Amino acid sequence: MLDSTEYRIPSLRHKVSPEEWQARIDLAACYRLVDLYQMSDLIANHVSVRVPGEDAFLINAYGLLYEEITASSLMKVDYDGNILLKPEFPGQDYGVNRAGFVIHSAIHKARHDLACVAHTHTWAGMAVSTLECGLLPNTQTSMRFAKVSYHDFNGVVLDLSEQERLVRDLGDNNAMILRNHGLLTVGTTIPEAFNALHRLELSCRTQIAAMSCNSPMIQVPPDIVEKTYMNYQPHVRRPFGLLDWPALLRKLDRIDPSYRD
């Protein structure tokens, strides 16, 4: 649990709109949840959300652990990389990770239908990203991602020229495996993107566990895979994250509500 008395970041609540403040709370909660469910990588990786009504997004400061992130610690950045609102970090001058800016600004700029982008370097996600077979539709959960997108590795994502290819490879999908790299999910809301990330991570962990047993795996017929995949599509069910997000926030509030600061 973060002791906020040791590292207190001044509140930005009265410097932003009510809509942006709510987005900040939800994004900070998402970071805490990514850490809680063991999907964080020290200060690396990123989750971002579009600022309501603006051509800008919120993203983590490069230097904070996910367990430290609060609503007021998030950086506000435009699509050109200009920091529009920077928190006051005691004794530090944090910025925005270059790779995080390149990846997230590309998607936010091109896909105005999306609000949130999440990217991780988990052991399971990275392991599956190295397999020629990619993600296998061998469980009900993984069949949700039977048509997951793939993006080939071209080095650390630091060059803006990579942005067009990232957007192209993602297409209309809500999940993409960055080969030899990690996982990426998107959503029209933060709860939707987190739900996809959690399930994609679970699919990867399950696949690695099954493959590690060195025993033949049951192959599900393609028509059943397709049917199951279609059952997960937006037009056949309520939006993902709608029910579980309030419960997840209650869980965080019981553990440590400082993400709301």
PDB file of C-alpha atoms in Angstrom:
ATOM      1  CA  MET A   1       0.000   0.000   0.000  1.00  0.00           C
ATOM      2  CA  LEU A   2       1.284   3.458  -0.920  1.00  0.00           C
ATOM      3  CA  ASP A   3       1.954   5.778   2.004  1.00  0.00           C
ATOM      4  CA  SER A   4       0.772   9.041   0.460  1.00  0.00           C
ATOM      5  CA  THR A   5       2.317  11.042   3.300  1.00  0.00           C
ATOM      6  CA  GLU A   6       5.764  10.109   1.998  1.00  0.00           C
ATOM      7  CA  TYR A   7       5.185  11.047  -1.641  1.00  0.00           C
ATOM      8  CA  ARG A   8       2.286  13.441  -2.000  1.00  0.00           C
ATOM      9  CA  ILE A   9       1.528  14.922  -5.410  1.00  0.00           C
ATOM     10  CA  PRO A  10      -0.581  18.112  -5.265  1.00  0.00           C
ATOM     11  CA  SER A  11      -4.145  17.572  -6.446  1.00  0.00           C
ATOM     12  CA  LEU A  12      -5.116  18.667  -9.950  1.00  0.00           C
ATOM     13  CA  ARG A  13      -8.814  18.300  -9.303  1.00  0.00           C
ATOM     14  CA  HIS A  14      -9.553  22.030  -9.503  1.00  0.00           C
ATOM     15  CA  LYS A  15      -7.360  22.535 -12.577  1.00  0.00           C
ATOM     16  CA  VAL A  16      -9.308  20.201 -14.877  1.00  0.00           C
ATOM     17  CA  SER A  17     -12.911  19.716 -15.964  1.00  0.00           C
ATOM     18  CA  PRO A  18     -15.162  17.314 -14.039  1.00  0.00           C
ATOM     19  CA  GLU A  19     -15.100  15.004 -17.063  1.00  0.00           C
ATOM     20  CA  GLU A  20     -11.311  14.932 -17.153  1.00  0.00           C
ATOM     21  CA  TRP A  21     -11.119  14.372 -13.400  1.00  0.00           C
ATOM     22  CA  GLN A  22     -13.383  11.336 -13.673  1.00  0.00           C
ATOM     23  CA  ALA A  23     -11.235  10.008 -16.517  1.00  0.00           C
ATOM     24  CA  ARG A  24      -8.183  10.503 -14.314  1.00  0.00           C
ATOM     25  CA  ILE A  25      -9.749   8.539 -11.456  1.00  0.00           C
ATOM     26  CA  ASP A  26     -10.691   5.660 -13.748  1.00  0.00           C
ATOM     27  CA  LEU A  27      -7.280   5.593 -15.418  1.00  0.00           C
ATOM     28  CA  ALA A  28      -5.462   5.641 -12.088  1.00  0.00           C
ATOM     29  CA  ALA A  29      -7.698   2.784 -10.979  1.00  0.00           C
ATOM     30  CA  CYS A  30      -6.794   0.881 -14.128  1.00  0.00           C
ATOM     31  CA  TYR A  31      -3.090   1.219 -13.375  1.00  0.00           C
ATOM     32  CA  ARG A  32      -3.630  -0.070  -9.841  1.00  0.00           C
ATOM     33  CA  LEU A  33      -5.626  -3.019 -11.212  1.00  0.00           C
ATOM     34  CA  VAL A  34      -2.973  -3.877 -13.789  1.00  0.00           C
ATOM     35  CA  ASP A  35      -0.505  -4.049 -10.910  1.00  0.00           C
ATOM     36  CA  LEU A  36      -2.891  -5.935  -8.622  1.00  0.00           C
ATOM     37  CA  TYR A  37      -3.425  -8.632 -11.241  1.00  0.00           C
ATOM     38  CA  GLN A  38       0.331  -8.945 -11.820  1.00  0.00           C
ATOM     39  CA  MET A  39       0.509  -7.393 -15.271  1.00  0.00           C
ATOM     40  CA  SER A  40       2.856  -4.473 -14.499  1.00  0.00           C
ATOM     41  CA  ASP A  41       6.561  -4.158 -15.334  1.00  0.00           C
ATOM     42  CA  LEU A  42       8.133  -1.773 -12.800  1.00  0.00           C
ATOM     43  CA  ILE A  43       7.834   1.742 -14.323  1.00  0.00           C
ATOM     44  CA  ALA A  44       7.511   0.450 -17.912  1.00  0.00           C
ATOM     45  CA  ASN A  45       4.413   0.067 -20.100  1.00  0.00           C
ATOM     46  CA  HIS A  46       1.428   2.325 -20.344  1.00  0.00           C
ATOM     47  CA  VAL A  47      -2.324   2.711 -20.192  1.00  0.00           C
ATOM     48  CA  SER A  48      -3.797   5.872 -21.690  1.00  0.00           C
ATOM     49  CA  VAL A  49      -7.213   7.474 -22.056  1.00  0.00           C
ATOM     50  CA  ARG A  50      -8.462  10.209 -24.348  1.00  0.00           C
ATOM     51  CA  VAL A  51      -9.312  13.442 -22.528  1.00  0.00           C
ATOM     52  CA  PRO A  52     -13.044  13.988 -23.087  1.00  0.00           C
ATOM     53  CA  GLY A  53     -13.626  16.683 -25.681  1.00  0.00           C
ATOM     54  CA  GLU A  54      -9.937  17.334 -26.383  1.00  0.00           C
ATOM     55  CA  ASP A  55      -7.246  16.209 -28.821  1.00  0.00           C
ATOM     56  CA  ALA A  56      -5.118  14.981 -25.942  1.00  0.00           C
ATOM     57  CA  PHE A  57      -4.682  11.935 -23.741  1.00  0.00           C
ATOM     58  CA  LEU A  58      -3.628  11.039 -20.217  1.00  0.00           C
ATOM     59  CA  ILE A  59      -0.710   8.693 -19.593  1.00  0.00           C
ATOM     60  CA  ASN A  60       1.600   7.705 -16.736  1.00  0.00           C
ATOM     61  CA  ALA A  61       4.676   9.689 -15.785  1.00  0.00           C
ATOM     62  CA  TYR A  62       7.825   7.719 -16.588  1.00  0.00           C
ATOM     63  CA  GLY A  63       9.210   7.036 -13.143  1.00  0.00           C
ATOM     64  CA  LEU A  64       6.250   5.976 -11.022  1.00  0.00           C
ATOM     65  CA  LEU A  65       5.320   2.416 -10.143  1.00  0.00           C
ATOM     66  CA  TYR A  66       1.759   1.479 -11.018  1.00  0.00           C
ATOM     67  CA  GLU A  67       0.931   1.142  -7.322  1.00  0.00           C
ATOM     68  CA  GLU A  68       1.855   4.827  -6.880  1.00  0.00           C
ATOM     69  CA  ILE A  69      -0.249   6.277  -9.669  1.00  0.00           C
ATOM     70  CA  THR A  70      -3.041   8.648  -8.708  1.00  0.00           C
ATOM     71  CA  ALA A  71      -5.527  10.791 -10.592  1.00  0.00           C
ATOM     72  CA  SER A  72      -3.269  13.818 -10.086  1.00  0.00           C
ATOM     73  CA  SER A  73      -0.034  12.105 -11.144  1.00  0.00           C
ATOM     74  CA  LEU A  74      -1.101  11.508 -14.750  1.00  0.00           C
ATOM     75  CA  MET A  75       0.446  13.520 -17.572  1.00  0.00           C
ATOM     76  CA  LYS A  76      -1.747  15.290 -20.134  1.00  0.00           C
ATOM     77  CA  VAL A  77      -0.192  15.117 -23.617  1.00  0.00           C
ATOM     78  CA  ASP A  78      -1.293  16.216 -27.085  1.00  0.00           C
ATOM     79  CA  TYR A  79      -0.781  14.219 -30.290  1.00  0.00           C
ATOM     80  CA  ASP A  80       2.457  16.044 -31.045  1.00  0.00           C
ATOM     81  CA  GLY A  81       4.018  15.075 -27.737  1.00  0.00           C
ATOM     82  CA  ASN A  82       3.581  18.409 -25.994  1.00  0.00           C
ATOM     83  CA  ILE A  83       2.881  18.068 -22.269  1.00  0.00           C
ATOM     84  CA  LEU A  84      -0.205  20.199 -21.642  1.00  0.00           C
ATOM     85  CA  LEU A  85      -0.492  19.588 -17.908  1.00  0.00           C
ATOM     86  CA  LYS A  86       2.350  18.265 -15.782  1.00  0.00           C
ATOM     87  CA  PRO A  87       1.922  17.307 -12.122  1.00  0.00           C
ATOM     88  CA  GLU A  88       4.304  18.559  -9.475  1.00  0.00           C
ATOM     89  CA  PHE A  89       6.503  15.614  -8.549  1.00  0.00           C
ATOM     90  CA  PRO A  90       8.372  16.128  -5.248  1.00  0.00           C
ATOM     91  CA  GLY A  91      12.105  16.125  -5.931  1.00  0.00           C
ATOM     92  CA  GLN A  92      11.710  14.762  -9.490  1.00  0.00           C
ATOM     93  CA  ASP A  93      11.167  15.983 -13.040  1.00  0.00           C
ATOM     94  CA  TYR A  94       9.401  13.076 -14.697  1.00  0.00           C
ATOM     95  CA  GLY A  95       8.472  13.037 -18.368  1.00  0.00           C
ATOM     96  CA  VAL A  96       6.633  10.701 -20.741  1.00  0.00           C
ATOM     97  CA  ASN A  97       8.235   7.524 -22.064  1.00  0.00           C
ATOM     98  CA  ARG A  98       9.006   7.931 -25.776  1.00  0.00           C
ATOM     99  CA  ALA A  99       7.759   4.492 -26.801  1.00  0.00           C
ATOM    100  CA  GLY A 100       4.584   5.066 -24.828  1.00  0.00           C
ATOM    101  CA  PHE A 101       3.930   8.326 -26.645  1.00  0.00           C
ATOM    102  CA  VAL A 102       4.563   6.799 -30.086  1.00  0.00           C
ATOM    103  CA  ILE A 103       2.250   3.830 -29.545  1.00  0.00           C
ATOM    104  CA  HIS A 104      -0.586   5.585 -27.746  1.00  0.00           C
ATOM    105  CA  SER A 105      -0.666   8.805 -29.753  1.00  0.00           C
ATOM    106  CA  ALA A 106      -0.824   6.775 -32.975  1.00  0.00           C
ATOM    107  CA  ILE A 107      -3.995   4.984 -31.922  1.00  0.00           C
ATOM    108  CA  HIS A 108      -5.690   7.944 -30.243  1.00  0.00           C
ATOM    109  CA  LYS A 109      -5.051  10.153 -33.265  1.00  0.00           C
ATOM    110  CA  ALA A 110      -6.317   7.602 -35.793  1.00  0.00           C
ATOM    111  CA  ARG A 111      -9.179   5.978 -33.853  1.00  0.00           C
ATOM    112  CA  HIS A 112     -11.512   8.558 -32.384  1.00  0.00           C
ATOM    113  CA  ASP A 113     -13.991   5.798 -31.627  1.00  0.00           C
ATOM    114  CA  LEU A 114     -11.626   4.499 -28.945  1.00  0.00           C
ATOM    115  CA  ALA A 115     -11.018   6.005 -25.520  1.00  0.00           C
ATOM    116  CA  CYS A 116      -8.444   3.725 -23.913  1.00  0.00           C
ATOM    117  CA  VAL A 117      -5.248   1.932 -24.974  1.00  0.00           C
ATOM    118  CA  ALA A 118      -3.406  -0.555 -22.729  1.00  0.00           C
ATOM    119  CA  HIS A 119      -0.003  -2.143 -23.312  1.00  0.00           C
ATOM    120  CA  THR A 120       1.857  -4.703 -21.179  1.00  0.00           C
ATOM    121  CA  HIS A 121       5.056  -6.756 -21.047  1.00  0.00           C
ATOM    122  CA  THR A 122       3.891  -9.738 -19.009  1.00  0.00           C
ATOM    123  CA  TRP A 123       5.798 -13.040 -18.967  1.00  0.00           C
ATOM    124  CA  ALA A 124       2.861 -14.871 -20.539  1.00  0.00           C
ATOM    125  CA  GLY A 125       2.140 -12.208 -23.142  1.00  0.00           C
ATOM    126  CA  MET A 126       5.785 -11.969 -24.149  1.00  0.00           C
ATOM    127  CA  ALA A 127       6.060 -15.767 -24.316  1.00  0.00           C
ATOM    128  CA  VAL A 128       3.077 -16.102 -26.655  1.00  0.00           C
ATOM    129  CA  SER A 129       4.371 -13.161 -28.716  1.00  0.00           C
ATOM    130  CA  THR A 130       7.450 -15.262 -29.597  1.00  0.00           C
ATOM    131  CA  LEU A 131       5.516 -18.328 -30.798  1.00  0.00           C
ATOM    132  CA  GLU A 132       4.990 -18.871 -34.517  1.00  0.00           C
ATOM    133  CA  CYS A 133       1.550 -20.301 -33.759  1.00  0.00           C
ATOM    134  CA  GLY A 134       0.545 -17.134 -31.936  1.00  0.00           C
ATOM    135  CA  LEU A 135      -2.441 -17.296 -29.600  1.00  0.00           C
ATOM    136  CA  LEU A 136      -4.300 -20.595 -29.899  1.00  0.00           C
ATOM    137  CA  PRO A 137      -8.106 -20.729 -29.571  1.00  0.00           C
ATOM    138  CA  ASN A 138      -7.848 -23.667 -27.171  1.00  0.00           C
ATOM    139  CA  THR A 139     -10.063 -22.372 -24.350  1.00  0.00           C
ATOM    140  CA  GLN A 140     -13.390 -20.597 -24.257  1.00  0.00           C
ATOM    141  CA  THR A 141     -11.618 -17.451 -23.039  1.00  0.00           C
ATOM    142  CA  SER A 142      -8.994 -17.484 -25.790  1.00  0.00           C
ATOM    143  CA  MET A 143     -11.686 -18.022 -28.442  1.00  0.00           C
ATOM    144  CA  ARG A 144     -12.770 -14.463 -27.701  1.00  0.00           C
ATOM    145  CA  PHE A 145      -9.477 -13.514 -29.404  1.00  0.00           C
ATOM    146  CA  ALA A 146      -9.640 -16.040 -32.241  1.00  0.00           C
ATOM    147  CA  LYS A 147      -9.055 -13.196 -34.709  1.00  0.00           C
ATOM    148  CA  VAL A 148      -6.531 -11.216 -32.668  1.00  0.00           C
ATOM    149  CA  SER A 149      -4.316  -8.811 -34.615  1.00  0.00           C
ATOM    150  CA  TYR A 150      -0.515  -9.143 -34.891  1.00  0.00           C
ATOM    151  CA  HIS A 151       2.208  -6.540 -35.311  1.00  0.00           C
ATOM    152  CA  ASP A 152       5.706  -7.661 -36.335  1.00  0.00           C
ATOM    153  CA  PHE A 153       8.678  -6.539 -34.263  1.00  0.00           C
ATOM    154  CA  ASN A 154      10.802  -3.774 -35.750  1.00  0.00           C
ATOM    155  CA  GLY A 155      12.829  -2.728 -32.709  1.00  0.00           C
ATOM    156  CA  VAL A 156      11.849  -0.518 -29.787  1.00  0.00           C
ATOM    157  CA  VAL A 157       8.950   1.680 -30.895  1.00  0.00           C
ATOM    158  CA  LEU A 158      10.682   5.055 -30.890  1.00  0.00           C
ATOM    159  CA  ASP A 159      10.214   6.175 -34.494  1.00  0.00           C
ATOM    160  CA  LEU A 160       7.039   7.985 -35.560  1.00  0.00           C
ATOM    161  CA  SER A 161       7.200   6.095 -38.865  1.00  0.00           C
ATOM    162  CA  GLU A 162       6.015   3.028 -36.927  1.00  0.00           C
ATOM    163  CA  GLN A 163       2.674   4.640 -36.124  1.00  0.00           C
ATOM    164  CA  GLU A 164       1.001   4.011 -39.477  1.00  0.00           C
ATOM    165  CA  ARG A 165       1.874   0.314 -39.339  1.00  0.00           C
ATOM    166  CA  LEU A 166       0.600  -0.012 -35.753  1.00  0.00           C
ATOM    167  CA  VAL A 167      -2.770   1.454 -36.676  1.00  0.00           C
ATOM    168  CA  ARG A 168      -2.979  -0.615 -39.871  1.00  0.00           C
ATOM    169  CA  ASP A 169      -2.189  -3.882 -38.092  1.00  0.00           C
ATOM    170  CA  LEU A 170      -4.679  -3.216 -35.297  1.00  0.00           C
ATOM    171  CA  GLY A 171      -7.445  -2.644 -37.824  1.00  0.00           C
ATOM    172  CA  ASP A 172     -10.912  -2.800 -36.284  1.00  0.00           C
ATOM    173  CA  ASN A 173      -9.795  -5.251 -33.620  1.00  0.00           C
ATOM    174  CA  ASN A 174      -9.724  -4.593 -29.881  1.00  0.00           C
ATOM    175  CA  ALA A 175      -6.620  -6.694 -29.175  1.00  0.00           C
ATOM    176  CA  MET A 176      -3.208  -7.069 -30.767  1.00  0.00           C
ATOM    177  CA  ILE A 177      -0.148  -9.164 -30.010  1.00  0.00           C
ATOM    178  CA  LEU A 178       3.043  -7.226 -30.619  1.00  0.00           C
ATOM    179  CA  ARG A 179       5.347 -10.022 -31.794  1.00  0.00           C
ATOM    180  CA  ASN A 180       8.509 -10.489 -29.710  1.00  0.00           C
ATOM    181  CA  HIS A 181       7.195  -7.697 -27.512  1.00  0.00           C
ATOM    182  CA  GLY A 182       3.914  -7.924 -25.599  1.00  0.00           C
ATOM    183  CA  LEU A 183       0.168  -7.316 -25.591  1.00  0.00           C
ATOM    184  CA  LEU A 184      -2.059  -4.372 -26.502  1.00  0.00           C
ATOM    185  CA  THR A 185      -5.791  -3.868 -26.052  1.00  0.00           C
ATOM    186  CA  VAL A 186      -8.132  -0.976 -26.779  1.00  0.00           C
ATOM    187  CA  GLY A 187     -11.655  -0.047 -25.780  1.00  0.00           C
ATOM    188  CA  THR A 188     -14.342   2.582 -26.073  1.00  0.00           C
ATOM    189  CA  THR A 189     -14.041   2.854 -22.283  1.00  0.00           C
ATOM    190  CA  ILE A 190     -11.366   2.148 -19.684  1.00  0.00           C
ATOM    191  CA  PRO A 191     -13.356  -0.772 -18.210  1.00  0.00           C
ATOM    192  CA  GLU A 192     -13.683  -2.298 -21.684  1.00  0.00           C
ATOM    193  CA  ALA A 193      -9.957  -2.074 -22.418  1.00  0.00           C
ATOM    194  CA  PHE A 194      -9.034  -3.487 -18.996  1.00  0.00           C
ATOM    195  CA  ASN A 195     -11.478  -6.355 -19.383  1.00  0.00           C
ATOM    196  CA  ALA A 196      -9.924  -7.257 -22.735  1.00  0.00           C
ATOM    197  CA  LEU A 197      -6.416  -7.001 -21.282  1.00  0.00           C
ATOM    198  CA  HIS A 198      -7.253  -9.234 -18.316  1.00  0.00           C
ATOM    199  CA  ARG A 199      -8.836 -11.885 -20.532  1.00  0.00           C
ATOM    200  CA  LEU A 200      -6.066 -11.736 -23.138  1.00  0.00           C
ATOM    201  CA  GLU A 201      -3.471 -12.159 -20.392  1.00  0.00           C
ATOM    202  CA  LEU A 202      -5.417 -15.087 -18.941  1.00  0.00           C
ATOM    203  CA  SER A 203      -5.559 -16.676 -22.398  1.00  0.00           C
ATOM    204  CA  CYS A 204      -1.782 -16.386 -22.740  1.00  0.00           C
ATOM    205  CA  ARG A 205      -1.115 -17.811 -19.283  1.00  0.00           C
ATOM    206  CA  THR A 206      -3.419 -20.744 -19.948  1.00  0.00           C
ATOM    207  CA  GLN A 207      -1.778 -21.495 -23.279  1.00  0.00           C
ATOM    208  CA  ILE A 208       1.737 -21.476 -21.826  1.00  0.00           C
ATOM    209  CA  ALA A 209       0.579 -23.706 -18.955  1.00  0.00           C
ATOM    210  CA  ALA A 210      -1.037 -26.195 -21.342  1.00  0.00           C
ATOM    211  CA  MET A 211       1.944 -26.256 -23.711  1.00  0.00           C
ATOM    212  CA  SER A 212       4.256 -26.829 -20.745  1.00  0.00           C
ATOM    213  CA  CYS A 213       2.506 -30.112 -19.972  1.00  0.00           C
ATOM    214  CA  ASN A 214       4.098 -31.666 -23.082  1.00  0.00           C
ATOM    215  CA  SER A 215       0.880 -33.499 -23.870  1.00  0.00           C
ATOM    216  CA  PRO A 216      -1.387 -33.287 -26.945  1.00  0.00           C
ATOM    217  CA  MET A 217      -4.003 -30.565 -26.668  1.00  0.00           C
ATOM    218  CA  ILE A 218      -7.632 -30.986 -27.656  1.00  0.00           C
ATOM    219  CA  GLN A 219      -8.379 -29.162 -30.907  1.00  0.00           C
ATOM    220  CA  VAL A 220     -11.763 -27.442 -31.023  1.00  0.00           C
ATOM    221  CA  PRO A 221     -13.504 -27.662 -34.446  1.00  0.00           C
ATOM    222  CA  PRO A 222     -13.217 -24.400 -36.428  1.00  0.00           C
ATOM    223  CA  ASP A 223     -16.981 -23.908 -36.607  1.00  0.00           C
ATOM    224  CA  ILE A 224     -17.249 -24.065 -32.811  1.00  0.00           C
ATOM    225  CA  VAL A 225     -14.362 -21.612 -32.471  1.00  0.00           C
ATOM    226  CA  GLU A 226     -16.120 -19.244 -34.883  1.00  0.00           C
ATOM    227  CA  LYS A 227     -19.441 -19.586 -33.049  1.00  0.00           C
ATOM    228  CA  THR A 228     -17.778 -18.884 -29.700  1.00  0.00           C
ATOM    229  CA  TYR A 229     -15.880 -15.916 -31.138  1.00  0.00           C
ATOM    230  CA  MET A 230     -19.115 -14.431 -32.453  1.00  0.00           C
ATOM    231  CA  ASN A 231     -20.727 -14.822 -29.018  1.00  0.00           C
ATOM    232  CA  TYR A 232     -18.098 -12.401 -27.691  1.00  0.00           C
ATOM    233  CA  GLN A 233     -18.786  -9.666 -30.238  1.00  0.00           C
ATOM    234  CA  PRO A 234     -20.276  -6.309 -29.166  1.00  0.00           C
ATOM    235  CA  HIS A 235     -23.580  -6.739 -30.984  1.00  0.00           C
ATOM    236  CA  VAL A 236     -24.576  -9.842 -29.017  1.00  0.00           C
ATOM    237  CA  ARG A 237     -23.924  -8.801 -25.408  1.00  0.00           C
ATOM    238  CA  ARG A 238     -23.606  -5.879 -23.002  1.00  0.00           C
ATOM    239  CA  PRO A 239     -20.330  -3.912 -23.187  1.00  0.00           C
ATOM    240  CA  PHE A 240     -17.411  -5.665 -21.514  1.00  0.00           C
ATOM    241  CA  GLY A 241     -16.448  -4.168 -18.163  1.00  0.00           C
ATOM    242  CA  LEU A 242     -19.869  -2.682 -17.500  1.00  0.00           C
ATOM    243  CA  LEU A 243     -20.655  -5.006 -14.600  1.00  0.00           C
ATOM    244  CA  ASP A 244     -17.210  -5.770 -13.215  1.00  0.00           C
ATOM    245  CA  TRP A 245     -15.781  -2.211 -13.125  1.00  0.00           C
ATOM    246  CA  PRO A 246     -17.848  -0.955 -10.148  1.00  0.00           C
ATOM    247  CA  ALA A 247     -16.919  -4.124  -8.245  1.00  0.00           C
ATOM    248  CA  LEU A 248     -13.248  -3.646  -9.106  1.00  0.00           C
ATOM    249  CA  LEU A 249     -13.374  -0.049  -7.849  1.00  0.00           C
ATOM    250  CA  ARG A 250     -14.911  -1.272  -4.601  1.00  0.00           C
ATOM    251  CA  LYS A 251     -12.055  -3.742  -4.311  1.00  0.00           C
ATOM    252  CA  LEU A 252      -9.491  -0.983  -4.812  1.00  0.00           C
ATOM    253  CA  ASP A 253     -11.242   1.242  -2.293  1.00  0.00           C
ATOM    254  CA  ARG A 254     -10.976  -1.515   0.299  1.00  0.00           C
ATOM    255  CA  ILE A 255      -7.266  -2.007  -0.429  1.00  0.00           C
ATOM    256  CA  ASP A 256      -6.087   1.585  -0.924  1.00  0.00           C
ATOM    257  CA  PRO A 257      -8.308   4.460  -2.145  1.00  0.00           C
ATOM    258  CA  SER A 258      -5.371   6.812  -2.731  1.00  0.00           C
ATOM    259  CA  TYR A 259      -5.702   6.322  -6.505  1.00  0.00           C
ATOM    260  CA  ARG A 260      -8.533   8.864  -6.300  1.00  0.00           C
ATOM    261  CA  ASP A 261      -6.239  11.648  -5.050  1.00  0.00           C
TER     262      ASP A 261
END
